[in-house]
Coordinates of C-alpha atoms in Angstrom, one line a residue:
M17 CA 25.3 -15.3 7.7
N18 CA 22.9 -17.2 5.4
H19 CA 24.3 -18.1 2.0
K20 CA 20.9 -17.8 0.3
T21 CA 17.6 -16.4 1.6
L22 CA 14.2 -16.2 0.1
H23 CA 12.1 -13.1 0.8
W24 CA 8.4 -13.7 0.6
F25 CA 6.4 -10.6 -0.3
R26 CA 2.9 -10.5 1.1
R27 CA 1.4 -7.2 2.4
D28 CA 4.7 -5.3 1.7
L29 CA 4.7 -4.7 -2.1
R30 CA 7.7 -2.3 -2.1
A31 CA 11.4 -2.7 -2.2
A32 CA 12.2 0.4 -0.2
D33 CA 11.9 0.6 3.6
N34 CA 11.0 -3.1 3.8
V35 CA 12.1 -4.6 7.1
A36 CA 12.2 -8.3 6.2
L37 CA 13.9 -7.6 2.8
A38 CA 16.5 -5.3 4.4
A39 CA 17.2 -8.0 7.1
A40 CA 17.6 -10.6 4.4
L41 CA 20.1 -8.5 2.5
A42 CA 22.0 -7.6 5.7
G43 CA 22.2 -11.3 6.8
S44 CA 22.6 -13.2 3.5
E45 CA 25.0 -13.3 0.6
R46 CA 22.2 -13.8 -2.0
V47 CA 18.5 -13.0 -1.8
F48 CA 15.7 -14.3 -4.0
C49 CA 12.2 -12.7 -4.0
V50 CA 8.8 -14.3 -4.5
F51 CA 5.1 -13.4 -4.4
V52 CA 2.3 -16.0 -4.4
F53 CA -1.1 -15.4 -5.7
D54 CA -2.6 -17.6 -3.0
I55 CA -5.5 -19.6 -4.2
D56 CA -6.6 -20.2 -0.6
I57 CA -7.4 -16.4 -0.6
L58 CA -8.4 -15.9 -4.2
K59 CA -11.1 -18.6 -4.1
Q60 CA -12.9 -16.7 -1.4
L61 CA -13.4 -13.6 -3.6
P62 CA -17.0 -13.6 -5.0
D63 CA -16.4 -11.3 -8.0
R64 CA -14.1 -12.1 -10.9
A65 CA -13.8 -8.4 -11.5
D66 CA -12.0 -7.7 -8.2
R67 CA -10.1 -4.4 -8.2
R68 CA -7.8 -5.6 -5.4
V69 CA -6.4 -8.4 -7.5
E70 CA -5.7 -6.0 -10.3
F71 CA -4.2 -3.5 -7.8
I72 CA -1.8 -6.2 -6.6
R73 CA -0.9 -7.3 -10.2
H74 CA -0.1 -3.7 -11.3
S75 CA 2.0 -3.2 -8.1
L76 CA 3.9 -6.4 -8.8
V77 CA 4.8 -5.2 -12.3
E78 CA 6.4 -2.1 -10.7
L79 CA 8.0 -4.1 -7.9
A80 CA 9.5 -6.6 -10.3
A81 CA 11.0 -3.7 -12.3
D82 CA 12.4 -2.1 -9.2
L83 CA 14.1 -5.4 -8.1
A84 CA 15.4 -5.9 -11.7
R85 CA 17.2 -2.5 -11.5
Q86 CA 18.9 -3.8 -8.4
G87 CA 20.1 -7.1 -10.0
G88 CA 17.3 -9.3 -8.8
N89 CA 13.9 -10.5 -10.1
L90 CA 10.5 -11.4 -8.8
I91 CA 9.2 -15.0 -8.9
V92 CA 5.4 -14.9 -9.1
L93 CA 3.6 -18.1 -8.3
H94 CA -0.1 -19.1 -8.5
G95 CA -1.1 -21.7 -6.0
S96 CA -1.4 -22.5 -2.3
A97 CA 1.3 -20.6 -0.5
R98 CA 1.4 -23.4 2.1
E99 CA 2.7 -25.6 -0.7
E100 CA 4.4 -23.2 -3.0
I101 CA 6.8 -21.5 -0.5
P102 CA 8.4 -24.7 0.9
R103 CA 8.6 -26.2 -2.6
L104 CA 10.4 -23.1 -4.0
A105 CA 12.7 -22.8 -1.0
V106 CA 13.9 -26.4 -1.5
R107 CA 14.3 -25.8 -5.3
L108 CA 16.4 -22.7 -4.7
G109 CA 18.4 -24.3 -1.9
V110 CA 17.9 -21.4 0.5
D111 CA 18.9 -21.5 4.1
A112 CA 16.0 -19.3 5.3
V113 CA 12.7 -17.7 4.3
F114 CA 12.1 -14.1 5.5
A115 CA 8.7 -12.5 5.5
N116 CA 7.0 -9.5 7.2
G117 CA 4.4 -10.4 9.8
D118 CA 0.7 -10.7 9.2
Y119 CA -1.7 -10.8 12.2
E120 CA -4.9 -12.3 10.8
P121 CA -5.9 -15.7 12.2
A122 CA -5.8 -17.4 8.8
A123 CA -2.4 -15.8 8.0
L124 CA -1.0 -16.9 11.3
A125 CA -2.2 -20.4 10.7
R126 CA -0.7 -20.4 7.2
D127 CA 2.7 -19.1 8.5
G128 CA 2.6 -21.7 11.2
Y129 CA 2.1 -24.4 8.6
V130 CA 4.9 -23.0 6.3
R131 CA 7.3 -22.7 9.3
G132 CA 6.7 -26.4 10.1
A133 CA 7.1 -27.6 6.5
L134 CA 10.3 -25.6 6.1
G135 CA 11.7 -26.8 9.5
A136 CA 11.2 -30.4 8.4
V137 CA 13.7 -29.9 5.6
G138 CA 16.1 -27.8 7.7
I139 CA 15.1 -24.3 6.4
S140 CA 14.4 -21.6 8.9
F141 CA 11.4 -19.1 8.7
R142 CA 11.7 -15.7 10.2
G143 CA 9.0 -13.1 10.6
F144 CA 9.6 -9.3 11.0
K145 CA 7.5 -6.3 12.1
D146 CA 6.8 -4.0 9.2
Q147 CA 3.1 -3.1 8.8
V148 CA 2.6 -1.7 12.3
I149 CA 4.6 0.3 14.8
F150 CA 3.8 -1.9 17.7
E151 CA 2.9 -5.6 17.4
K152 CA 1.8 -8.6 19.4
D153 CA 2.8 -8.1 23.1
E154 CA 4.9 -5.0 22.6
L155 CA 2.3 -2.7 24.1
L156 CA 0.6 -3.9 27.2
S157 CA -0.9 -2.3 30.3
Q158 CA 1.0 -2.1 33.6
E159 CA -0.9 -5.3 34.6
G160 CA 0.5 -7.0 31.5
R161 CA -2.8 -7.1 29.7
P162 CA -3.7 -6.0 26.2
Y163 CA -5.4 -2.6 25.9
T164 CA -9.1 -2.9 25.0
V165 CA -10.0 0.8 25.0
F166 CA -8.4 3.1 22.5
T167 CA -7.5 6.2 24.6
P168 CA -5.3 4.4 27.1
Y169 CA -3.7 2.5 24.1
R170 CA -3.0 5.7 22.3
N171 CA -1.4 7.3 25.4
A172 CA 0.8 4.3 25.8
W173 CA 1.6 4.2 22.1
L174 CA 2.7 7.8 22.1
K175 CA 4.7 7.4 25.3
R176 CA 6.6 4.4 23.9
L177 CA 7.0 5.8 20.4
P178 CA 10.5 7.3 21.1
E179 CA 11.8 3.7 21.5
I180 CA 10.9 2.8 18.0
D181 CA 13.3 3.2 15.1
L182 CA 11.4 5.0 12.4
D183 CA 14.3 5.3 10.0
P184 CA 13.8 3.6 6.7
A185 CA 14.8 -0.1 6.8
G186 CA 18.0 -0.9 4.9
A187 CA 18.9 2.8 4.5
G188 CA 15.8 3.5 2.4
G189 CA 16.1 0.7 -0.2
A190 CA 16.8 -2.9 -0.9
G191 CA 20.4 -2.5 -1.9
G192 CA 23.5 -1.6 0.0
S193 CA 23.0 -3.7 3.0
G194 CA 25.7 -6.4 2.6
G195 CA 24.1 -9.0 0.5
R196 CA 22.7 -8.7 -3.0
L197 CA 19.5 -9.5 -4.8
E198 CA 19.8 -12.6 -7.0
A199 CA 17.9 -13.2 -10.3
A200 CA 16.6 -16.7 -10.0
A201 CA 16.9 -18.9 -13.1
I202 CA 13.2 -19.6 -13.0
D203 CA 10.4 -18.4 -15.3
T204 CA 9.3 -15.1 -13.8
T205 CA 6.5 -14.3 -16.2
L206 CA 3.8 -12.5 -14.3
P207 CA 0.5 -14.3 -14.6
S208 CA -2.2 -12.3 -16.4
L209 CA -5.5 -11.6 -14.8
A210 CA -7.0 -14.2 -17.0
D211 CA -4.4 -16.8 -15.8
L212 CA -5.5 -16.0 -12.3
G213 CA -9.2 -16.4 -13.2
F214 CA -10.1 -12.7 -13.0
V215 CA -11.0 -10.0 -15.5
P216 CA -9.9 -6.3 -15.9
T217 CA -11.7 -3.7 -13.8
D218 CA -12.1 0.1 -13.9
L219 CA -9.4 0.5 -11.2
L220 CA -7.2 2.8 -13.2
A221 CA -10.1 4.7 -14.7
L222 CA -11.3 5.5 -11.2
G223 CA -8.0 7.1 -10.4
F224 CA -6.5 4.4 -8.2
K225 CA -2.7 4.3 -9.0
P226 CA -1.1 1.1 -7.7
G227 CA 2.4 0.5 -6.7
A228 CA 5.0 2.4 -4.7
S229 CA 4.8 5.2 -7.2
G230 CA 1.1 5.5 -6.7
A231 CA 1.6 5.6 -2.9
A232 CA 4.3 8.3 -3.4
E233 CA 1.9 10.3 -5.6
A234 CA -1.0 10.0 -3.1
F235 CA 1.3 11.1 -0.2
A236 CA 2.7 14.0 -2.2
D237 CA -0.9 15.2 -2.8
F238 CA -1.9 14.7 0.9
E239 CA 1.2 16.1 2.6
P240 CA 0.3 19.8 2.1
R241 CA -3.3 19.0 3.0
M242 CA -2.4 17.2 6.2
R243 CA -2.3 20.4 8.3
H244 CA -6.1 20.8 7.6
Y245 CA -7.0 17.2 8.1
H246 CA -8.7 17.7 11.5
Q247 CA -11.1 20.2 9.8
A248 CA -11.7 18.4 6.5
R249 CA -11.6 14.7 7.3
D250 CA -15.3 14.3 8.1
L251 CA -16.5 16.1 4.9
P252 CA -17.0 13.5 2.1
A253 CA -17.6 16.2 -0.5
V254 CA -14.1 17.6 -0.2
R255 CA -10.6 16.2 -0.6
G256 CA -9.9 16.0 3.1
V257 CA -8.5 12.5 3.8
S258 CA -5.2 10.9 2.6
Y259 CA -6.5 8.2 0.3
L260 CA -3.5 6.1 1.4
S261 CA -5.6 3.3 3.0
V262 CA -5.3 1.0 0.0
H263 CA -1.5 1.5 -0.1
L264 CA -1.2 0.8 3.6
R265 CA -3.3 -2.4 3.0
F266 CA -1.0 -3.8 0.4
G267 CA 2.2 -2.3 1.7
T268 CA 3.1 -0.1 -1.2
V269 CA 3.9 2.5 1.4
S270 CA 5.7 2.2 4.8
V271 CA 3.7 3.1 7.9
R272 CA 7.0 4.3 9.4
Q273 CA 7.3 6.9 6.6
L274 CA 3.8 8.1 7.4
V275 CA 4.4 8.4 11.1
R276 CA 7.6 10.2 10.5
A277 CA 5.8 12.7 8.3
A278 CA 3.0 13.3 10.8
L279 CA 5.5 13.8 13.6
G280 CA 7.7 16.1 11.4
Q281 CA 4.8 18.4 10.5
G282 CA 3.4 18.5 14.0
S283 CA 0.4 20.5 13.0
Q284 CA -3.1 19.9 14.6
G285 CA -4.1 18.2 11.4
A286 CA -1.0 16.0 11.5
Q287 CA -1.7 15.0 15.1
A288 CA -5.3 14.1 14.2
W289 CA -4.0 12.0 11.3
L290 CA -1.4 10.3 13.5
G291 CA -4.4 9.3 15.7
E292 CA -5.9 7.4 12.8
L293 CA -2.6 5.6 12.2
I294 CA -2.7 4.7 15.9
W295 CA -6.3 3.4 15.5
R296 CA -4.9 1.1 12.8
D297 CA -2.3 -0.3 15.1
F298 CA -5.0 -0.7 17.8
Y299 CA -7.3 -2.8 15.7
F300 CA -4.3 -5.0 14.6
S301 CA -3.6 -5.5 18.3
I302 CA -7.3 -6.4 19.0
L303 CA -7.4 -8.9 16.2
Y304 CA -4.1 -10.5 17.3
Q305 CA -4.9 -10.6 21.1
F306 CA -8.6 -11.5 20.7
P307 CA -8.9 -13.6 17.5
H308 CA -12.5 -14.5 18.3
V309 CA -13.5 -11.0 17.0
A310 CA -13.2 -12.5 13.5
G311 CA -16.8 -13.8 13.4
H312 CA -17.9 -13.0 17.0
A313 CA -18.6 -10.0 19.2
F314 CA -15.6 -8.7 21.1
R315 CA -18.0 -8.2 24.0
R316 CA -19.3 -11.7 24.3
E317 CA -22.4 -10.7 26.1
Y318 CA -23.6 -9.1 22.8
E319 CA -23.2 -12.2 20.8
G320 CA -26.9 -13.0 21.2
L321 CA -28.4 -9.6 20.2
A322 CA -31.9 -10.4 18.8
F323 CA -31.5 -8.7 15.4
T324 CA -34.5 -9.1 13.1
N325 CA -32.2 -9.5 10.0
R326 CA -34.8 -8.7 7.4
E327 CA -33.2 -9.6 4.0
D328 CA -35.3 -7.0 2.2
L329 CA -34.0 -4.2 4.4
F330 CA -30.4 -5.5 4.0
L331 CA -30.8 -5.6 0.2
A332 CA -32.1 -2.0 0.2
W333 CA -29.1 -0.9 2.2
C334 CA -26.7 -2.7 -0.1
Q335 CA -28.2 -1.1 -3.2
G336 CA -28.4 2.4 -1.8
R337 CA -32.2 2.7 -1.8
T338 CA -33.0 3.2 1.9
G339 CA -34.6 6.6 1.3
F340 CA -32.0 8.3 3.5
P341 CA -29.9 10.3 1.1
L342 CA -26.5 10.3 2.9
V343 CA -26.7 6.5 3.6
D344 CA -27.7 5.8 0.0
A345 CA -24.9 8.1 -1.4
A346 CA -22.4 6.2 0.8
M347 CA -23.5 2.8 -0.4
R348 CA -23.6 3.9 -4.0
Q349 CA -20.0 5.2 -3.6
I350 CA -18.7 1.8 -2.4
N351 CA -20.7 0.0 -5.1
R352 CA -19.4 2.2 -7.8
T353 CA -15.8 2.8 -6.7
G354 CA -14.8 0.3 -4.0
Y355 CA -14.1 3.2 -1.7
M356 CA -16.1 4.8 1.1
H357 CA -15.3 7.8 3.1
N358 CA -14.5 7.0 6.7
R359 CA -17.3 9.2 8.2
L360 CA -19.7 7.4 5.9
R361 CA -18.5 4.0 6.9
M362 CA -19.6 4.9 10.5
V363 CA -22.9 6.4 9.4
S364 CA -23.9 3.5 7.1
A365 CA -22.8 0.9 9.6
S366 CA -24.7 2.5 12.4
F367 CA -27.8 2.7 10.1
L368 CA -27.7 -1.0 9.2
V369 CA -27.3 -2.2 12.7
K370 CA -29.4 0.3 14.8
D371 CA -32.0 1.5 12.3
L372 CA -32.5 -1.7 10.2
H373 CA -31.6 -4.1 13.0
V374 CA -29.4 -6.3 10.8
D375 CA -26.5 -8.2 12.3
W376 CA -23.2 -6.3 12.0
R377 CA -21.6 -9.3 10.4
W378 CA -23.8 -9.0 7.4
G379 CA -22.4 -5.5 6.8
E380 CA -18.9 -6.5 7.6
R381 CA -19.0 -9.2 5.0
Y382 CA -20.5 -6.8 2.4
F383 CA -17.7 -4.3 3.0
S384 CA -15.1 -7.1 2.9
E385 CA -16.2 -8.0 -0.6
R386 CA -16.3 -4.5 -2.0
L387 CA -13.7 -2.3 -0.3
N388 CA -10.5 -1.9 -2.3
D389 CA -8.7 -1.2 1.0
F390 CA -10.4 -4.1 2.9
D391 CA -8.4 -5.0 5.9
L392 CA -9.9 -7.6 8.4
A393 CA -8.6 -5.8 11.5
A394 CA -9.8 -2.3 10.6
N395 CA -13.1 -3.5 9.0
N396 CA -14.0 -5.7 11.9
G397 CA -13.0 -3.1 14.4
G398 CA -15.0 -0.4 12.7
W399 CA -18.1 -2.5 12.4
Q400 CA -18.0 -3.7 16.0
W401 CA -17.4 -0.1 17.1
A402 CA -20.5 1.0 15.2
A403 CA -22.5 -1.9 16.5
S404 CA -21.4 -1.3 20.1
T405 CA -20.2 -4.9 20.3
G406 CA -16.6 -4.0 20.2
N407 CA -13.9 -1.6 21.6
D408 CA -15.9 1.5 22.3
A409 CA -15.8 3.5 25.5
Q410 CA -19.1 5.1 24.6
P411 CA -22.4 3.5 25.8
W412 CA -24.2 1.2 23.5
F413 CA -27.1 3.6 23.2
R414 CA -25.1 6.0 20.9
I415 CA -27.0 5.8 17.6
F416 CA -26.3 8.1 14.7
N417 CA -29.2 10.1 13.3
P418 CA -28.7 9.8 9.5
V419 CA -30.5 13.1 8.9
L420 CA -28.4 15.1 11.4
Q421 CA -25.2 13.4 10.1
S422 CA -26.2 14.5 6.6
R423 CA -26.9 18.1 7.6
R424 CA -23.7 18.3 9.5
F425 CA -21.2 16.7 7.2
D426 CA -22.8 17.3 3.8
A427 CA -24.7 20.5 4.5
D428 CA -24.9 21.7 0.9
G429 CA -25.7 18.2 -0.4
V430 CA -22.7 18.2 -2.8
F431 CA -21.7 14.6 -2.0
I432 CA -25.3 13.4 -2.1
R433 CA -25.9 14.9 -5.5
R434 CA -22.7 13.2 -6.8
Y435 CA -24.1 9.7 -6.0
V436 CA -27.9 10.3 -5.8
P437 CA -28.5 12.4 -8.9
E438 CA -32.3 11.9 -8.5
L439 CA -32.1 14.5 -5.8
A440 CA -29.9 17.0 -7.8
R441 CA -32.6 19.6 -8.1
C442 CA -33.6 19.6 -4.4
G443 CA -32.5 22.7 -2.4
D444 CA -29.6 22.5 0.0
K445 CA -31.9 22.2 3.0
E446 CA -34.4 20.0 1.3
I447 CA -32.0 17.3 0.1
H448 CA -31.5 15.7 3.5
E449 CA -35.3 14.9 4.0
P450 CA -36.8 14.9 0.6
W451 CA -39.8 12.9 1.8
K452 CA -41.0 16.0 3.6
L453 CA -41.4 18.1 0.5
S454 CA -44.9 18.7 -0.8
E455 CA -46.1 16.8 -3.8
A456 CA -45.9 19.9 -5.9
R457 CA -42.3 20.6 -4.8
Q458 CA -41.3 17.0 -5.5
R459 CA -42.6 17.4 -9.1
E460 CA -40.7 20.7 -9.4
C461 CA -37.5 18.9 -8.3
G462 CA -38.2 16.0 -10.8
C463 CA -38.1 13.5 -8.0
V464 CA -41.4 12.1 -6.7
I465 CA -40.8 10.1 -3.5
G466 CA -41.9 6.5 -4.0
R467 CA -41.4 6.8 -7.7
D468 CA -38.1 8.4 -8.6
Y469 CA -36.5 7.9 -5.2
P470 CA -37.5 5.6 -2.3
A471 CA -39.5 6.8 0.7
P472 CA -37.6 6.0 4.0
I473 CA -37.7 2.3 4.7
V474 CA -37.9 2.9 8.4
D475 CA -38.8 5.7 10.8
H476 CA -35.5 6.6 12.5
A477 CA -37.2 7.6 15.8
V478 CA -39.1 4.3 16.0
A479 CA -36.1 2.2 14.9
R480 CA -34.0 3.9 17.5
K481 CA -36.3 2.8 20.3
Q482 CA -36.4 -0.7 18.9
A483 CA -32.6 -0.8 18.8
L484 CA -32.4 0.3 22.4
A485 CA -34.9 -2.4 23.4
I486 CA -32.7 -5.1 21.6
F487 CA -29.7 -4.0 23.7
E488 CA -31.7 -3.5 26.9
A489 CA -32.9 -7.1 26.6
V490 CA -29.3 -8.4 26.6
K491 CA -28.4 -6.1 29.4
S492 CA -31.3 -7.2 31.5
A493 CA -30.5 -10.8 31.0
R494 CA -27.0 -10.5 32.5

């Protein structure tokens, strides 16, 4: 048993059902806790008003209080984790550093560096599986290869699931596992946003409640709605999804808890939602097994697609002024709130790549800067799926029609009116193609196309043919 261990919080901002923390308590007499506001990550954020930083800070306030109730405290540092963790481990005189695994290339490189620095002074570093159900090489095909198509992966995932212990780690909490949390005799004052170089945002005003309590509240709201998830999940105007993605991203909720809940309910909606959790594992697997996807096409033959990459079209997409109401509503939603409904993520991504012929990496980067729940694995996987450069069993010529998507998933225009108020007075059938209204009707609606709201910046039918040609050229060259 270790005499003293340091638990390093990263993407697991909760004390309960935390695998690495529970393991530290089970295998150590005394456990210290730390979180690092890593400048190697923070310096990459383009906006000083970043809701994610504020979400983390609020979550840390709650986490620190939870640890204090159990006799410990939370050391919060601001610097490079590569340097801060080994330095703190030596200062505290610990035998080991425990942390839950992270599968992004940069995180793996960081952890490798920290492991080496700790090893040089005789301190061990141990990683644990916490944010996924299956990790690394746990789920492979019969040939011993990683799955690259979702359906076989899902089938294997479900078949192997009974082998996984879904019970809460550490009997549901940080205490009671043998060791005890230790309050370090170190200044544990939580840095302010200003100390970190950031400014307050509208996070709380928008209804995002951080911390484990926020996750519990979001789950309590979703649990009775889960049985209808399969019917409501694609409708952005209704409260059909879980809104737990930001909590999964920062680990204020345990994925094991969510899987247990879906299995326990067993409804058709719960099965559909479980499928989304499996997609999450799948994209983590893809990122880990094929790290080249971070910046390059999964299907290497599509690396050279001849996108036109017109910056004016990209800017119009970013600003929500493409002239296609559902796409514009989606982009205005992400710009205003840092959130975008999953169906709309697919629609807006398809539109950027296959209607505007802009490289998927431009859109991926834009989402990475604005999504509160940004996760490299899911964001990259989703964008490559929409661009047909990634893990998609469908042919590359699947192209979403933005008008048909609008009519199907926002038939009454409720969501569009919420974010594109210029079109509020259009009829339910008119709102999806306002450019087709007569000039007189446009004036009646108070929205003259080209003046009050943009005309479509592309002709979808023409753009679709051009997209097919771009992919055909690559196919023909093989």
